[in-house]
Coordinates of C-alpha atoms in Angstrom, one line a residue:
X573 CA 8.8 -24.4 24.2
X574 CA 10.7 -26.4 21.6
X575 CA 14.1 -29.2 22.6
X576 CA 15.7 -26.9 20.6
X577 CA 14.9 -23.5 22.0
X578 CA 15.1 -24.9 25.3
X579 CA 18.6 -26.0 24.9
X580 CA 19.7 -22.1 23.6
X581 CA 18.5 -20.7 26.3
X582 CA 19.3 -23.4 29.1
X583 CA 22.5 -25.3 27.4
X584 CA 23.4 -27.0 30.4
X585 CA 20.2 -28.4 31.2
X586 CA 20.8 -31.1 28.2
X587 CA 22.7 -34.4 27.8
X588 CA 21.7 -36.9 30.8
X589 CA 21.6 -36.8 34.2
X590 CA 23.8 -34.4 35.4
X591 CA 24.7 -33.7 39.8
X592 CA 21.9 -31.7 40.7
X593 CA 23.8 -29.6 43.1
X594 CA 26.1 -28.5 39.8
X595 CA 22.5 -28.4 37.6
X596 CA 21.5 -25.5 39.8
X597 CA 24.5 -23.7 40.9
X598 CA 24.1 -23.8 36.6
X599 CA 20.5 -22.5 36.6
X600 CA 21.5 -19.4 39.3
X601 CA 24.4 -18.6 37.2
X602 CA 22.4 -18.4 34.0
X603 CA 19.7 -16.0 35.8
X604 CA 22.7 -13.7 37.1
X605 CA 24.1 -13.6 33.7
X606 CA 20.6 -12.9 32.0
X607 CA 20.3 -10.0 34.8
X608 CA 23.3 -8.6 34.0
X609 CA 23.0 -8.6 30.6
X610 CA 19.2 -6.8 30.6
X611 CA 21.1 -3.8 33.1
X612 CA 23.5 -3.5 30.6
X613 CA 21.1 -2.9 27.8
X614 CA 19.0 -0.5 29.7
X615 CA 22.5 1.3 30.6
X616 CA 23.4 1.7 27.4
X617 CA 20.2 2.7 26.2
X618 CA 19.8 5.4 29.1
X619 CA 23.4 6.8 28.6
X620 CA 23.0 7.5 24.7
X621 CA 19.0 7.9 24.8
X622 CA 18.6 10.1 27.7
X623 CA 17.9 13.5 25.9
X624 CA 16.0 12.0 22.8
X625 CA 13.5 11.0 25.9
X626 CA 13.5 14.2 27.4
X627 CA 12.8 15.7 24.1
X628 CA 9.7 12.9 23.7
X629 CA 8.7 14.0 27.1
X630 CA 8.2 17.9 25.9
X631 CA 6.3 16.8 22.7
X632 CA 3.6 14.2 24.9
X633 CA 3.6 17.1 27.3
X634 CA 2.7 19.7 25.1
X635 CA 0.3 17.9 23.6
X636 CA -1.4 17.2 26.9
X637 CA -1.3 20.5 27.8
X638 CA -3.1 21.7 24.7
X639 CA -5.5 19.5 25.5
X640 CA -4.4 16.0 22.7
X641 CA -4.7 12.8 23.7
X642 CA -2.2 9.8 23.1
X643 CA -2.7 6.7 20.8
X644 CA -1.1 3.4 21.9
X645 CA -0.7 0.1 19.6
X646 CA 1.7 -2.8 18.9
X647 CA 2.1 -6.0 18.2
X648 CA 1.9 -9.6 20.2
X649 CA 4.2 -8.3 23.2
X650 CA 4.2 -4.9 22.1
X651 CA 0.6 -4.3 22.5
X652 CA 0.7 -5.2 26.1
X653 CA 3.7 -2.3 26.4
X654 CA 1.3 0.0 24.7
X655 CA -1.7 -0.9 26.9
X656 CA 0.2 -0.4 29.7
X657 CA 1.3 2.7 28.5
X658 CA -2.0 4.4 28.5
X659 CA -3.1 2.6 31.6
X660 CA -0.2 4.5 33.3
X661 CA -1.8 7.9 31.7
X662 CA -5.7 7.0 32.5
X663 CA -4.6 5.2 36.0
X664 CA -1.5 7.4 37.6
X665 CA -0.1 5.1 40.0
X666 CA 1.1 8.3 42.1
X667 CA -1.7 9.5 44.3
X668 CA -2.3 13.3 43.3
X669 CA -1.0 13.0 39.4
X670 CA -4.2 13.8 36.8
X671 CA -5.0 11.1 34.8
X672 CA -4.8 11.7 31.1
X673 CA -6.6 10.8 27.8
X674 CA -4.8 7.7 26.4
X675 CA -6.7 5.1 24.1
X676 CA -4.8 1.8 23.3
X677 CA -5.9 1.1 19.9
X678 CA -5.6 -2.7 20.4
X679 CA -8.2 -3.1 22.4
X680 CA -11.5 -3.4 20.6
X681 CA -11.2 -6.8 18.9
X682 CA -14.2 -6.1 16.9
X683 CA -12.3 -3.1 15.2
X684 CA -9.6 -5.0 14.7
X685 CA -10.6 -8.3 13.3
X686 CA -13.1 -6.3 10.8
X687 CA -10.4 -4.3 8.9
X688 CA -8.3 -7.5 9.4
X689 CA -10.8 -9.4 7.2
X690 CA -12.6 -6.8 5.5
X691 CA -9.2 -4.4 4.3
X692 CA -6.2 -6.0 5.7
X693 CA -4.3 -6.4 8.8
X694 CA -2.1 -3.2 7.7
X695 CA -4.4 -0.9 8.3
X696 CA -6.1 -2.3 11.8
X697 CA -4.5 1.0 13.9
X698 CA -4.5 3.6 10.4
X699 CA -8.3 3.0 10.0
X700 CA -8.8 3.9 13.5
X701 CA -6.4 6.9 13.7
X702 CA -8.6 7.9 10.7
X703 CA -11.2 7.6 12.7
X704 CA -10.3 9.1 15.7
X705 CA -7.4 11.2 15.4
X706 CA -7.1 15.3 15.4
X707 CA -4.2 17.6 15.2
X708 CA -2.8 17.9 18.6
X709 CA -3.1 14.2 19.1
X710 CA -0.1 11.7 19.8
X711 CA 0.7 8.4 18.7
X712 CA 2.8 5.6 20.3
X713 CA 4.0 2.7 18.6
X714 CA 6.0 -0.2 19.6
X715 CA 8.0 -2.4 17.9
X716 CA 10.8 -4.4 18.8
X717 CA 12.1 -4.3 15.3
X718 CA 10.8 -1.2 13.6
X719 CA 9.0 -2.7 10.6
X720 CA 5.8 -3.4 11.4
X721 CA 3.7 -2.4 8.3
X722 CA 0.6 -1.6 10.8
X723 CA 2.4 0.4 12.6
X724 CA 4.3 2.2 9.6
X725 CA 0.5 2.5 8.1
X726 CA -0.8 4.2 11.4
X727 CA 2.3 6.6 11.4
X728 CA 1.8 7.9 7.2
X729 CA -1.8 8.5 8.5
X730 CA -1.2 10.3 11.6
X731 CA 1.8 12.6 9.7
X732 CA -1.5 13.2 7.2
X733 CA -3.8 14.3 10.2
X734 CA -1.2 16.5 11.8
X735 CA -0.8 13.7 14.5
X736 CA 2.8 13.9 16.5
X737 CA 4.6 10.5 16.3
X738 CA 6.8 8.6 19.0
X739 CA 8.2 5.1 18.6
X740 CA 10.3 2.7 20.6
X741 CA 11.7 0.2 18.4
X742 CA 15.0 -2.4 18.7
X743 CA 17.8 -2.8 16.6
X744 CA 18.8 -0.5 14.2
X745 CA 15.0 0.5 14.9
X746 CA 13.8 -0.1 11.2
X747 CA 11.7 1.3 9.1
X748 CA 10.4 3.5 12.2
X749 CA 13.8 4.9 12.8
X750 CA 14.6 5.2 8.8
X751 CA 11.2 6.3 7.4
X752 CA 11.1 9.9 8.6
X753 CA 7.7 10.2 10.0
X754 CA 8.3 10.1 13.7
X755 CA 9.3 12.8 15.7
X756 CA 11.0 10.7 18.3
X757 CA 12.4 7.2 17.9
X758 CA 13.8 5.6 20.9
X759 CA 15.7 2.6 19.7
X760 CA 17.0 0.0 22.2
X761 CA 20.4 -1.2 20.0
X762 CA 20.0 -5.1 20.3
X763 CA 19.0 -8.1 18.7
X764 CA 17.4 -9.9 22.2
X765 CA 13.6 -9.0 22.0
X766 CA 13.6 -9.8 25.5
X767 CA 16.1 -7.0 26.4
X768 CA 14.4 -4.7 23.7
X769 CA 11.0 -4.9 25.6
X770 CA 12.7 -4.8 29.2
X771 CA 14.4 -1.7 28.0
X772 CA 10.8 -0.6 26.7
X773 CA 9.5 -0.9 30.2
X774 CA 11.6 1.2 32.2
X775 CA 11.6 4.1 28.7
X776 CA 7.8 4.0 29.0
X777 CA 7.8 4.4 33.0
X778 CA 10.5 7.5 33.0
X779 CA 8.4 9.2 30.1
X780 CA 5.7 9.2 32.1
X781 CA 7.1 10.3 35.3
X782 CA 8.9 13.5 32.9
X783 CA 5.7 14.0 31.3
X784 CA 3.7 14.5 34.7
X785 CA 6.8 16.5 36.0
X786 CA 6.9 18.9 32.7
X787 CA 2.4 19.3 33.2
X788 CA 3.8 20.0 37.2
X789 CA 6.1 22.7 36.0
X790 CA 3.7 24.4 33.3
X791 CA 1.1 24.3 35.5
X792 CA 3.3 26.3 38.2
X793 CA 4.5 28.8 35.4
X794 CA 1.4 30.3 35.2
X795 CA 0.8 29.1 31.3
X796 CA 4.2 30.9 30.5
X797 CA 5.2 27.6 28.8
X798 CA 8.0 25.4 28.6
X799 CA 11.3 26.4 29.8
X800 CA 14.2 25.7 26.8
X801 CA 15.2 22.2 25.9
X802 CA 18.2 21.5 28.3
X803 CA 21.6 21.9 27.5
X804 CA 23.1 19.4 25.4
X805 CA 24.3 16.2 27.1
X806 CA 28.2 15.7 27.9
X807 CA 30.5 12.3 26.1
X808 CA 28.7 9.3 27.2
X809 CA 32.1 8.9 29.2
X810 CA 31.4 11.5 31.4
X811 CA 27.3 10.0 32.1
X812 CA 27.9 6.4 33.2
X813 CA 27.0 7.0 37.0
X814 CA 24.1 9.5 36.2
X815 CA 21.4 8.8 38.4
X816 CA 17.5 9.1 36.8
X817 CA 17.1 12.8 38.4
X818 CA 19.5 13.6 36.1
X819 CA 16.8 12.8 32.9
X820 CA 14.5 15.5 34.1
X821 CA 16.0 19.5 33.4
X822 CA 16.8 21.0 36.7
X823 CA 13.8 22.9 38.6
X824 CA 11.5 20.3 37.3
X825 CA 11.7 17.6 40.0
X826 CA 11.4 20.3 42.9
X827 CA 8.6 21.5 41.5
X828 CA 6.6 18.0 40.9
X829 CA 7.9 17.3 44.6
X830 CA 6.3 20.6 45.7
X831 CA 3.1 19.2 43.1
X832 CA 2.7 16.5 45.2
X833 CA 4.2 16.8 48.5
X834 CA 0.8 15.8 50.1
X835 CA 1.2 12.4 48.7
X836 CA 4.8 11.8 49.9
X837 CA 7.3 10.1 47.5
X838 CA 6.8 8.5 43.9
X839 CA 6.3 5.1 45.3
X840 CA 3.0 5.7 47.1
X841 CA 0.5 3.7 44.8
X842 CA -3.2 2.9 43.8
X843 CA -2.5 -0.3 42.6
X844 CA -0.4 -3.4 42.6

């Protein structure tokens, strides 16, 4: 890290020697601050967001249940939130949840450096959507501004194969939010890519916990389907103590409970 990006993040740790005692009452300070700020974010995100993810939840779910699989691919950072994504899907960390078809499409380096050299890095993910993809079939894409042209190319491709399309993007969310293409943009509303990919984090956790719950439900139901989006959500004023519980339609947490009551709560894990 630079002198100069060093001293935006840590102001206090430049000019001279400074009491030490007073140099790390600074340092706790600035990590409080930082944690309150990221809450924040997420809260904010949560409060306005909380349906469109609900509504992102019943697309991923469907498409499960009709038997799609989900694309994951980003950029730098990003691509670690979209392999972790579809590690969550292949790998439930919940004992007694099915694991799902999810293919993160930045893994094969051979794929990806080939159209890198051979056609452009643009079309590293819509080459192998081309390749791969099927009506039915979901992609993810993140982006903590919304304009990556990879991405954008994957996401014309996958509208021309019938693919659904979900993105989590930052900012004003970009092109991915602008464009038209996606059926579900969840945009985190900040400039901080460290709070945009926080926020990512916990999105891509609770989709997958409402995804499971909605397969839980469907699979209860006898093939009847999905019950009715849920009602509208009431003035962000009226929301700010909602608890998570509150993101999944009511009926749907019992019965996942009920799914699972073998394995005990949510926490009980296959990995670290």
């Amino acid at each position: 890290m630079s002198d100069d990006s060093l001293q935006q993040l840590y102001p206090f740790l430049g000019g001279g020697r400074k009491d030490p005692t007073a140099e790390a009452q600074a340092l706790r300070d600035s990590v409080a601050a930082k944690a309150r700020d990221s809450l924040a974010v997420k809260q904010r995100f949560f409060d306005t967001q909380a349906e469109a993810l609900i509504d992102a939840a019943r697309t991923l779910a469907d498409s499960f249940a009709a038997g799609g699989r989900l694309f994951t691919m980003g950029n730098g950072g990003s691509s670690c939130d979209a392999a972790h994504l579809a590690v969550e899907f292949q790998h439930p960390v919940t004992t007694g949840r099915p694991a799902l078809p999810a293919i993160n499409l930045c893994n094969d380096t051979a794929m990806t450096s080939a159209v890198g050299n051979d056609v452009g890095f643009d079309q590293i993910f819509a080459r192998q959507i081309e390749a791969h993809g099927r009506a039915g079939d979901t992609l993810a894409g993140f982006s903590t501004s919304g304009n990556s042209d990879n991405l954008m190319a994957a996401f014309r491709k996958a509208r021309e194969l019938g693919l659904r399309c979900i993105g989590f993007a930052g900012g004003d969310g970009g092109q991915m939010a602008a464009s038209g293409l996606l059926d579900h943009c969840l945009v985190v509303p900040t400039s901080s890519i460290h709070r945009v990919q926080e926020t990512h984090v916990a999105c891509y956790h609770i989709l997958w916990d409402l995804v499971h719950t909605l397969l839980a439900d469907r699979r209860g139901s006898a093939g009847k389907g999905f019950a009715p989006s849920p009602r509208p959500s009431p003035p962000l004023g009226e929301r700010g103590n909602r608890k998570e519980a509150t993101l999944i339609p009511e009926g749907e947490r019992e019965n996942d409970r009920e799914a699972h009551s073998s394995t005990g709560v949510e926490g009980t894990t296959q990995k670290s």
